[in-house]
XYZ file of C-alpha atoms in Angstrom:
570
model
C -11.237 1.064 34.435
C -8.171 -1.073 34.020
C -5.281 -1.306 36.636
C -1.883 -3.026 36.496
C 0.393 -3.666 39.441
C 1.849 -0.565 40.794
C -0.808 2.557 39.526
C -3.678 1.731 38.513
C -5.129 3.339 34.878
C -8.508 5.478 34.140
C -8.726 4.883 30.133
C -10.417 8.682 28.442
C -11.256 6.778 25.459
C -9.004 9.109 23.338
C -7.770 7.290 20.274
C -3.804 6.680 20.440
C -3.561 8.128 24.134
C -4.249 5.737 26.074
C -2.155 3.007 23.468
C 1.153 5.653 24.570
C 0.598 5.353 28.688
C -0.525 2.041 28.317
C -4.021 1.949 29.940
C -4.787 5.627 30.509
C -4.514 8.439 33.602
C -3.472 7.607 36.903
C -6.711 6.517 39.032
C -7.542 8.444 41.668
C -5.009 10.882 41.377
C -4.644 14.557 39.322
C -2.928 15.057 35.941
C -2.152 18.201 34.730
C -3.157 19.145 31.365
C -1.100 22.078 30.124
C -0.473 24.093 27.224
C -0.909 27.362 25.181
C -4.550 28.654 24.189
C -6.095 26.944 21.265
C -4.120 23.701 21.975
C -6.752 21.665 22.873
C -6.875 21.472 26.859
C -10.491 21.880 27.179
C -11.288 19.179 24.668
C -8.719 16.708 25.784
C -10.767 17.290 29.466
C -14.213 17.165 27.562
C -13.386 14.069 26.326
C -11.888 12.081 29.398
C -14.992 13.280 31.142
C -17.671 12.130 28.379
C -16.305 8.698 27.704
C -15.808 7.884 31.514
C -19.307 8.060 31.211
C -20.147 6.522 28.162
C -17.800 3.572 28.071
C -16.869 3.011 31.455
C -19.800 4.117 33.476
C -18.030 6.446 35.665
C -20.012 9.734 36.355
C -17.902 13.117 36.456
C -18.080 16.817 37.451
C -16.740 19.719 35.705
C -15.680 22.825 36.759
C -15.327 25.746 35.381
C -13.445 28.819 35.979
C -14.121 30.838 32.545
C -16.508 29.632 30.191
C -19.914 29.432 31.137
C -21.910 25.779 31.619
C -23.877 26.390 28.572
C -20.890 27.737 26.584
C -19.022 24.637 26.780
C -22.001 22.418 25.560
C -21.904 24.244 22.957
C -18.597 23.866 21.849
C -18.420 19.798 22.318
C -21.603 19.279 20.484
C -19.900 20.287 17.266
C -18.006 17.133 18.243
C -21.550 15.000 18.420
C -20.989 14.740 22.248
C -24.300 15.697 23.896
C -22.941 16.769 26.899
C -26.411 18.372 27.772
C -28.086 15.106 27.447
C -25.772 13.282 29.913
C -26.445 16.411 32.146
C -29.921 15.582 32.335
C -29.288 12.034 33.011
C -27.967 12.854 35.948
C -24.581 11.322 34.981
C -22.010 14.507 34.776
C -22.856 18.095 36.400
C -20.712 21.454 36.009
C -20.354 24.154 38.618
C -19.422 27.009 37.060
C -17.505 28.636 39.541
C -16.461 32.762 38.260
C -13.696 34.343 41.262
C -13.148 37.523 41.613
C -9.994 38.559 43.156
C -11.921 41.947 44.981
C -14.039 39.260 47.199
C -11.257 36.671 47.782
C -9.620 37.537 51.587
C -6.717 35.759 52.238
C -7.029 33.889 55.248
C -4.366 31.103 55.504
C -6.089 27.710 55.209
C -9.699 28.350 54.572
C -9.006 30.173 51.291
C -10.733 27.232 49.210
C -12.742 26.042 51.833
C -16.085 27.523 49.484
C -14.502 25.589 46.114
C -14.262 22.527 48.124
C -17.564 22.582 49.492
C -19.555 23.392 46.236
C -17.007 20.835 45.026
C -18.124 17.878 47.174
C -21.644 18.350 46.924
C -21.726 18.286 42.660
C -19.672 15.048 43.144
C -22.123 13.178 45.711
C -25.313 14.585 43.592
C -24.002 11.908 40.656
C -21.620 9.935 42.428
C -18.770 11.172 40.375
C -15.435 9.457 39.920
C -13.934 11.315 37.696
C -13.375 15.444 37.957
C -12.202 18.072 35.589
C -10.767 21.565 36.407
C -10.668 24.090 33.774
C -8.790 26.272 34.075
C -6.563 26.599 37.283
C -5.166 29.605 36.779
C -8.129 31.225 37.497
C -9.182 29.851 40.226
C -4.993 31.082 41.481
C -6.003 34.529 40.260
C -6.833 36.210 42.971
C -3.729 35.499 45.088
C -1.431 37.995 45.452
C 1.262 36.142 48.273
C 3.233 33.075 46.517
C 3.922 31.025 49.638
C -0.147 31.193 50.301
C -0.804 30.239 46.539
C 1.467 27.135 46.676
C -0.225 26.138 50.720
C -3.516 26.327 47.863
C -2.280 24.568 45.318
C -1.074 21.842 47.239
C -4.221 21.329 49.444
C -6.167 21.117 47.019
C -4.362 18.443 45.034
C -4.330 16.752 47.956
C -8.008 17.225 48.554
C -8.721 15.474 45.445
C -6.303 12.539 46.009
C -7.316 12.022 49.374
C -11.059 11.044 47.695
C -10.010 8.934 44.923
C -11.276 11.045 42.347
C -9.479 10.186 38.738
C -8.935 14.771 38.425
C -7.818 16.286 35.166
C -6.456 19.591 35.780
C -6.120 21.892 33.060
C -3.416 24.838 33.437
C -2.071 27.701 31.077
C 1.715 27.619 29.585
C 4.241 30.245 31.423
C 7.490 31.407 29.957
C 10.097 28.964 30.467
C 7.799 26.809 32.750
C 4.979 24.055 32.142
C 2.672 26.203 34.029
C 2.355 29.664 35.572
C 2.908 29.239 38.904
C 5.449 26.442 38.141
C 4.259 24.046 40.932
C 1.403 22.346 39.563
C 3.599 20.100 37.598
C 5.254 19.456 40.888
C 2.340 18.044 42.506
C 0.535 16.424 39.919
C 1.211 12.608 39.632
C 0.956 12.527 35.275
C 1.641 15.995 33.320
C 0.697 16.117 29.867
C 2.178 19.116 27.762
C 0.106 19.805 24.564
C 1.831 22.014 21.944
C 0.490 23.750 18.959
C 3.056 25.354 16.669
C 3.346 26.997 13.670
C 6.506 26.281 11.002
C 6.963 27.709 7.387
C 2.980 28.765 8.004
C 1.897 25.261 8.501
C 0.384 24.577 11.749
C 1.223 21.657 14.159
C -0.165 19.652 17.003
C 1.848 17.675 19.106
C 1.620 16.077 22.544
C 4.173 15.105 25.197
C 3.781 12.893 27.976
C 6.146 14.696 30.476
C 5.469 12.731 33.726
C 4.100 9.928 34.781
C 4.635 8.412 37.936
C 4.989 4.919 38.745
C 4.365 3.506 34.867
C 6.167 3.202 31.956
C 5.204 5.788 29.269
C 5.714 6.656 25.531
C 8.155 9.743 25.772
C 8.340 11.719 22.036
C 6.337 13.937 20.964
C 3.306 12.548 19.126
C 0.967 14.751 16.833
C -2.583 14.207 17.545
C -5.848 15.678 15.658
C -9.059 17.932 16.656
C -11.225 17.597 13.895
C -15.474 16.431 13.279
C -14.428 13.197 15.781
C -12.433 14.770 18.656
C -9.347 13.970 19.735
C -7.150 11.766 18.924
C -3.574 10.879 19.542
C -1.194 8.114 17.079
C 1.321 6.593 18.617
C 3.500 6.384 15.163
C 7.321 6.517 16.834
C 6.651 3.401 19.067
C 6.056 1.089 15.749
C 8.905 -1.150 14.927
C 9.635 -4.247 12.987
C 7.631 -7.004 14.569
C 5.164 -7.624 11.479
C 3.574 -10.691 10.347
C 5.036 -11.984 7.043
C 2.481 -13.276 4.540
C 3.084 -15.744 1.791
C -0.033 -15.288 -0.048
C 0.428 -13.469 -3.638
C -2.245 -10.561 -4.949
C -2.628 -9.712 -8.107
C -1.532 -5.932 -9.674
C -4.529 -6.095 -12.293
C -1.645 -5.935 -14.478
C -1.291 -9.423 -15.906
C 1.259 -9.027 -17.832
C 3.172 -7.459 -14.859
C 2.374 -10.099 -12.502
C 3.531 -13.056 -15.147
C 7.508 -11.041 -15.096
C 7.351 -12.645 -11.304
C 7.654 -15.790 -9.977
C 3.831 -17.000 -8.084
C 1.936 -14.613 -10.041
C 2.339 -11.403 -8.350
C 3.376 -9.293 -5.329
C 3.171 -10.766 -1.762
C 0.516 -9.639 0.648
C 1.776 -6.917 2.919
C 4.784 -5.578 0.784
C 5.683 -2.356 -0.005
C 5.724 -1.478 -3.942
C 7.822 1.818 -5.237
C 6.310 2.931 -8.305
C 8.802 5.674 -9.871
C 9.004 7.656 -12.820
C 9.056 10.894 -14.617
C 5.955 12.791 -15.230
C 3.391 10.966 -17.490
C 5.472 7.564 -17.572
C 2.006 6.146 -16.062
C 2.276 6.002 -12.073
C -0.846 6.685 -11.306
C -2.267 4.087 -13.543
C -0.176 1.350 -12.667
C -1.445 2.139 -8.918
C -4.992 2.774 -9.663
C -4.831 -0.918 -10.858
C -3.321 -2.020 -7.577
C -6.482 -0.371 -6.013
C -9.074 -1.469 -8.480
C -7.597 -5.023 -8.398
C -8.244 -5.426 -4.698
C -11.580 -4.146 -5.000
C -12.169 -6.579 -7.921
C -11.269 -9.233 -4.949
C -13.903 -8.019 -2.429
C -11.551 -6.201 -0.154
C -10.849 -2.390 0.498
C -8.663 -0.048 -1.119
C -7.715 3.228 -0.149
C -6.498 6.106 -2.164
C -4.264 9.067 -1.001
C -4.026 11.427 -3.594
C -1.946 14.507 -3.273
C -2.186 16.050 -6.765
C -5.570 15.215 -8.077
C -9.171 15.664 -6.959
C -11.075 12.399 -6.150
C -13.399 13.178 -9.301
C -10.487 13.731 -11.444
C -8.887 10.365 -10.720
C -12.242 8.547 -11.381
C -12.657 10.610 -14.476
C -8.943 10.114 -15.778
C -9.219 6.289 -15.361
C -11.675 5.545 -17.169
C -9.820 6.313 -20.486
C -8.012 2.919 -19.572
C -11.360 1.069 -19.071
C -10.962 1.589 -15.437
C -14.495 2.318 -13.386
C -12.851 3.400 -9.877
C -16.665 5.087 -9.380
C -18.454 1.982 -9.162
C -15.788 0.756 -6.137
C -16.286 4.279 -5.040
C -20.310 3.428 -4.567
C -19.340 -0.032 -3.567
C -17.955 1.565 -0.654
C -14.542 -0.365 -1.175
C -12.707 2.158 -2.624
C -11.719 5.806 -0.591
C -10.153 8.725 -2.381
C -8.532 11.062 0.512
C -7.322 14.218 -1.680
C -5.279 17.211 -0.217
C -2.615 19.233 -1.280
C 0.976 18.164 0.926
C 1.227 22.117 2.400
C -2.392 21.642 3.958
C -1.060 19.851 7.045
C 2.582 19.931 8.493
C 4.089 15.908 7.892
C 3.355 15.176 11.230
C -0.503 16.074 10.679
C -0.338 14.104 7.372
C 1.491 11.212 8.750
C -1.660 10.879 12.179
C -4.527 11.487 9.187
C -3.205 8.873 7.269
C -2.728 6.098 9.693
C -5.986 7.304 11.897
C -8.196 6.822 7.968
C -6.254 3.234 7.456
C -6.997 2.107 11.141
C -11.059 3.181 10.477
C -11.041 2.285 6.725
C -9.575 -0.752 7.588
C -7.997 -1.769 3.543
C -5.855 -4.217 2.172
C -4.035 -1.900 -0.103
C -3.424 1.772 0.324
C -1.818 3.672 -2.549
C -0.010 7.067 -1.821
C -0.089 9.356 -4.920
C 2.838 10.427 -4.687
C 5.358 10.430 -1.693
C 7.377 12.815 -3.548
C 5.068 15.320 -3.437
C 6.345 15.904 0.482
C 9.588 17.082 0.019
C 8.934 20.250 -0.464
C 7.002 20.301 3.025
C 10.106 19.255 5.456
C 13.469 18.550 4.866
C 14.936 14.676 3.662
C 15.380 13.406 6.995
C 12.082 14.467 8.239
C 10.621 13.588 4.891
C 11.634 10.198 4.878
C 11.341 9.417 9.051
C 7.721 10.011 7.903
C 7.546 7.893 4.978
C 9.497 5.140 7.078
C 6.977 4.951 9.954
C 3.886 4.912 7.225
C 5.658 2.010 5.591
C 6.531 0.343 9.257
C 2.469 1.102 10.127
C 1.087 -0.941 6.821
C 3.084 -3.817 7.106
C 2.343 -4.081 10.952
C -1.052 -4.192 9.964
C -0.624 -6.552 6.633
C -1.779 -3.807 4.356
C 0.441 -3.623 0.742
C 1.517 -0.256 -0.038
C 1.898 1.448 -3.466
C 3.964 4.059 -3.155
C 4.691 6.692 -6.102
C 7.716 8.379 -6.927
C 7.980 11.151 -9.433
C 11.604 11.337 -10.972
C 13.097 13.988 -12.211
C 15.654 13.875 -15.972
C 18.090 10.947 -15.896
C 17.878 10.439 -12.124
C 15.398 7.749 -12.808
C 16.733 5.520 -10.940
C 16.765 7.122 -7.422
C 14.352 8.533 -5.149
C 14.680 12.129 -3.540
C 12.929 10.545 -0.191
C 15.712 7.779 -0.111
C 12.703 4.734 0.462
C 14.239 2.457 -2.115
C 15.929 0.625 0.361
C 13.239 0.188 2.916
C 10.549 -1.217 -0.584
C 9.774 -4.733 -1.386
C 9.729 -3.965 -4.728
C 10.302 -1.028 -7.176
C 8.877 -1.150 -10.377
C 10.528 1.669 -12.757
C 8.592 3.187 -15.102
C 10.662 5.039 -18.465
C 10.573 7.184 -21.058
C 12.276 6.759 -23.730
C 12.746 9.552 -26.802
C 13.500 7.495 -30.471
C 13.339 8.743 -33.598
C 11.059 11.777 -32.416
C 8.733 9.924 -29.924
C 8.207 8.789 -26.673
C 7.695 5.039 -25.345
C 7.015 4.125 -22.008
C 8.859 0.872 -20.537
C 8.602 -0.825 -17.442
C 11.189 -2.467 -15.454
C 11.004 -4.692 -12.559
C 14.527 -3.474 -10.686
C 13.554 -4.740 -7.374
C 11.219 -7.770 -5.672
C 12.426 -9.250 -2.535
C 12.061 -12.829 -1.970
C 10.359 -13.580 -5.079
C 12.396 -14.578 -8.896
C 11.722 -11.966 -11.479
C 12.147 -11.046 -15.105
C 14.852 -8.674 -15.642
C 13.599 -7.899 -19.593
C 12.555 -4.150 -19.725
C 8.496 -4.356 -21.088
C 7.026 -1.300 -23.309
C 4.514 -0.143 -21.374
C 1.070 0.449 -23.616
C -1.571 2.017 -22.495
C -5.032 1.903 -24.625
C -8.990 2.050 -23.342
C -8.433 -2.090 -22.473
C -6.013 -1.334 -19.737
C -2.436 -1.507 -19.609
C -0.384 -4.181 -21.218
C 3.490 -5.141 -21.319
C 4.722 -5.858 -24.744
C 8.456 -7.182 -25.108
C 10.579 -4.859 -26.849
C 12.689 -6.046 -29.834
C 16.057 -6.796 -28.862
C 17.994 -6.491 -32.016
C 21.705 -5.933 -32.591
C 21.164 -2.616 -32.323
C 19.673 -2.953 -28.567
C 15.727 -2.496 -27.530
C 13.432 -1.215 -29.735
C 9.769 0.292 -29.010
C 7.328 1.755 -30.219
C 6.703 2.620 -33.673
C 10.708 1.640 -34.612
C 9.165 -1.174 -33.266
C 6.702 -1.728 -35.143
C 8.637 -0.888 -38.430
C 11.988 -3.685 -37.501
C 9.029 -6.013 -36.952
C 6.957 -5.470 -39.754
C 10.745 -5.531 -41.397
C 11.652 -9.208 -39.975
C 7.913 -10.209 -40.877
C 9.097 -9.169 -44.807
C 12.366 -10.816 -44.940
C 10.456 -14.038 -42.993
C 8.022 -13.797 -45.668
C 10.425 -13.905 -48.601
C 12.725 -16.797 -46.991
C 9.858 -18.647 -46.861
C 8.729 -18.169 -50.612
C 11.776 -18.905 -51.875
C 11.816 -21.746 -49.360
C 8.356 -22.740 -51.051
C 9.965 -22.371 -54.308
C 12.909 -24.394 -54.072
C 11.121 -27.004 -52.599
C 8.903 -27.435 -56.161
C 11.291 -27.162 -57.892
C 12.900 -30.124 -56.153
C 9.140 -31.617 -56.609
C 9.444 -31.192 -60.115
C 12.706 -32.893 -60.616
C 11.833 -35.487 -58.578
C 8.520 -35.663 -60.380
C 10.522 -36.097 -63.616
C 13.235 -38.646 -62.184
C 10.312 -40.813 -61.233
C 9.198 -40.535 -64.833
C 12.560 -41.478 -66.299
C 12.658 -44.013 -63.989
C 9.493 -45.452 -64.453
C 10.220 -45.758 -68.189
C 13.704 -47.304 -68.526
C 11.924 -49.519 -66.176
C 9.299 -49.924 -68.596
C 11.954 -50.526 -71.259
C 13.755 -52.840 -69.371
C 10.513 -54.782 -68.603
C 10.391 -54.874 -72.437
C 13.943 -56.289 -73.498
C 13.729 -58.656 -70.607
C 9.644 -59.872 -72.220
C 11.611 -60.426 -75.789
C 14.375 -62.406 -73.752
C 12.311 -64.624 -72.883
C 10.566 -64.715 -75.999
C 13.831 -65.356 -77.686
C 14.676 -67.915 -74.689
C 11.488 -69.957 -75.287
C 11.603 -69.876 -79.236
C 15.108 -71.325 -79.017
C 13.826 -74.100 -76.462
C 11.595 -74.730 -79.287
C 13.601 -75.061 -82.279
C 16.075 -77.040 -80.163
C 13.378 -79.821 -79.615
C 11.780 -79.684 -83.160
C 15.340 -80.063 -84.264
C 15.633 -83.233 -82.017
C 12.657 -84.476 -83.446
C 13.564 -83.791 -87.376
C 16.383 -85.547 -86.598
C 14.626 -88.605 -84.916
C 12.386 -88.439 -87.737
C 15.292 -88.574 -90.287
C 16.540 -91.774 -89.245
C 13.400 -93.199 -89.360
C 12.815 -92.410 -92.469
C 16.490 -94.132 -93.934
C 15.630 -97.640 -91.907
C 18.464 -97.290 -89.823
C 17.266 -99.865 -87.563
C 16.842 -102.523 -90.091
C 20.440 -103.368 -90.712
C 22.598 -104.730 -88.148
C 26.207 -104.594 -88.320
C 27.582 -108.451 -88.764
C 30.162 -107.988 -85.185
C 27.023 -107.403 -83.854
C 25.212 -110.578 -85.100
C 28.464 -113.033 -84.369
C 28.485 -111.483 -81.032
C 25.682 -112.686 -80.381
């Protein structure tokens, strides 16, 4: 039991209820539970009354005007609440109590004297504190006078009120009214209206928190689910903007797709369009999202609105994707169902009630387009908007799939480009008689990114990005590819034999300059050996020439005659 100032709150343990009146029920006081048949009164009682016990150790009574005891077990166990076993216990007991209007008198205040009696002693035989009342109109059946039934109706809401009991009080749906009589909701300190409608033949759920006195309280209508776990309420329209930001980057399993950005890949907690037209490869690109955080150790969950679970794991694996073995890991969930199964509103409380028990990192939607032929744009994208608001609260990323339709690649028929982190646009392109997928990053908040258009290949290794050929003629993929590739390799091939070529042939006449070099060297070497030759013979006959003639004038006596002015010099 929790209590804030002002009214204190009884929580029933119902998933998403208590969140939208902040704590639970009034304590000690009645709240009407009303609504059409098959809405889920009984079970939203059941349930209150069970997990008072269970959780919060509060024993309860119920009472019951139509179904029998036994009846009612019945119906809850289907639920896996063993209402029979807490019976036993000791810790809940029902009074069945069946009026018929032939043995009711009407005599002013002692009408439900009998109700209150058998109703006092099942609450002291466990102690109860809390007390269900199903269904009241019954019990109002037999009255015939409508100032008497309202004296009733009051006392006994006063009854209850004046012992503290925590009472839900389940009543029928009149015409133009909450109730039947139209004074319960009068009396009754919270009123809960539960609605189940029926639009274009899909079938909605959706609960209203009418009253509530004293507290604040969520005030839209909120659809809520009966399924194998009970009942359970989300309280999608109160989300709003206050998320935690995350700077950490996770891969794609694309690595070619997570080098065109700036920190290797998406931030944590974004939200990732994924658009195309029909076999551009969506569903692959997001399966590697999924299979990616698996590969990581954390959970991935898979909403798949076109394919079977087997299917998906089966069509993967011609990229060399195993989804199965995550699928037997238990970190990968496949949730598959066609968009006209549920009404948006019952789509939008399944998906966020799996992601809050599933608990994953990344959650792929296969694809959102798929919903607009379930509810008009508006509606289509209000849901869309409070999925995306609901992930990034919880710092889950989001891959969100788009199928486009002709040359409106570009836009998306829910209008969620604006509210995405990033949008990665997937192509076809028709050349010379074939298709070509390309990729292009058009969108990534926050984070620098190629703007270069990537053909997208797919082959049993996975996907890859291959840079197109940007000639003069623009982009080319593909086989034309291929070809003005294999083209440039040709022509680059030629240039550089004739490259080769030229450059012996250069060789060669450098080869032969050397040679003519070397030998008018050689030659030189030669004349300049016979110089010297010449040089030193001449040296030679100059000296013997000095010498013949020293030897000449020897040989006449020269020096034996004196001239006579030399001798009378003397």
């Amino acid at each position: 039991m929790s209590s804030q100032l002002g009214v204190g709150k009884s929580p029933t343990g119902i998933q998403g209820f208590d969140d939208l009146t902040l704590g639970g029920l009034p304590t000690g006081r009645p709240s009407l539970i009303c609504g059409s048949a098959g809405c889920g009164k009984t079970l939203f009682a059941s349930t209150f009354l069970i997990n008072g016990v269970r959780q919060h150790d509060e024993p309860g009574v119920f009472v019951t005007f139509e179904e029998r005891p036994e009846d009612i077990v019945t119906n809850v166990a289907s639920l896996g609440f063993e209402l029979d076993s807490l019976m036993d216990q000791g810790l809940i007991a029902m009074e069945h109590i069946a009026v018929d209007p032939s043995e009711v008198a009407e005599i002013g205040d002692y009408d439900l004297e009998g109700l209150f009696l058998r109703l006092e002693l099942a609450i002291d035989s466990v102690g109860a504190k809390r007390v269900v009342l199903d269904t009241i109109e019954s019990l109002f059946s037999a009255f015939s006078k409508p100032a008497i039934l309202r004296a009733e109706i009051r006392r006994l809401f006063d009854w209850l009120k004046e012992r503290g009991l925590t009472t839900v009080i389940t009543a029928e749906r009149g015409d133009g009214a909450l109730t039947r009589q139209g004074l319960e909701e009068y009396v009754s300190d919270c009123v809960i209206l539960l609605d189940h409608r029926v639009h274009n033949q899909i079938s909605t759920r959706r609960l209203r928190i009418v009253k509530y006195r004293g507290t604040a309280h969520g005030t839209n209508e909120y659809p809520f689910l009966i399924d194998a776990d009970g009942f359970s309420v989300l309280p999608v329209s109160s989300i709003g903007l206050a998320h935690q930001v995350h700077e950490e980057r996770i891969a794609s399993g694309v690595p070619d797709l997570d080098a065109m950005l700036a920190g290797g890949g998406f931030f944590r907690g974004s939200s990732i369009l994924v658009s195309g037209v029909a076999g551009s490869g969506k569903s692959s690109l997001a399966a590697h999202f999924a299979a990616a955080a698996c590969a990581r150790g954390e959970r991935a969950m898979y909403f798949s609105f076109e394919e079977a679970a087997d299917q998906a794991v089966r069509n993967m694996r011609s990229l060399g994707l195993d989804l199965g073995r995550w699928r037997e890991a238990g970190l990968l969930r496949f949730m598959a169902a066609r968009p006209t199964f549920y009404s948006l509103e019952m789509h939008l409380a399944v998906i966020l009630r799996e992601v809050i028990r599933f608990e994953p990192t990344v959650v792929v939607l296969d694809p959102i387009s798929a919903f607009t032929e379930s509810g008009d744009r508006l509606e289509v994208q209000s849901m869309l908007l409070r999925i995306v608001d609901f992930l990034k609260a919880r710092g889950v990323t989001g891959i969100f799939t788009h199928l486009a339709h002709g040359r409106e690649e570009a836009t998306t028929d829910a209008g969620l480009s604006s509210l995405m982190d990033g949008w990665v646009l997937m192509l076809n392109r028709e050349v010379n008689g074939e298709f070509n997928r390309e990729l292009y990053l058009l969108k990534a908040r926050g984070t620098a990114h190629s703007n270069q258009v990537r053909e997208f290949v797919m082959s049993d290794k996975g996907i890859s990005l291959v840079p197109p050929h940007l000639g003069e003629g623009g982009a080319l993929t593909g086989t034309a590819r291929k070809a003005e590739e294999a083209r440039l390799r040709r022509i680059e091939a030629e240039r550089l034999a004739e490259t080769g070529r030229l450059q012996q042939q250069i060789e060669q006449r450098r080869r032969r300059a050397r040679a003519q070099i070397e030998a008018l060297e050689a030659e030189l070497r030669a004349e300049e050996i016979a110089l010297q030759a010449l040089l030193a013979s001449e040296e030679t006959q100059d000296r013997q020439r000095a010498e013949d003639v020293a030897e000449l004038a020897r040989s006449r006596g020269a020096d034996r005659f004196v001239p006579e002015s030399a001798e009378g010099g003397k």
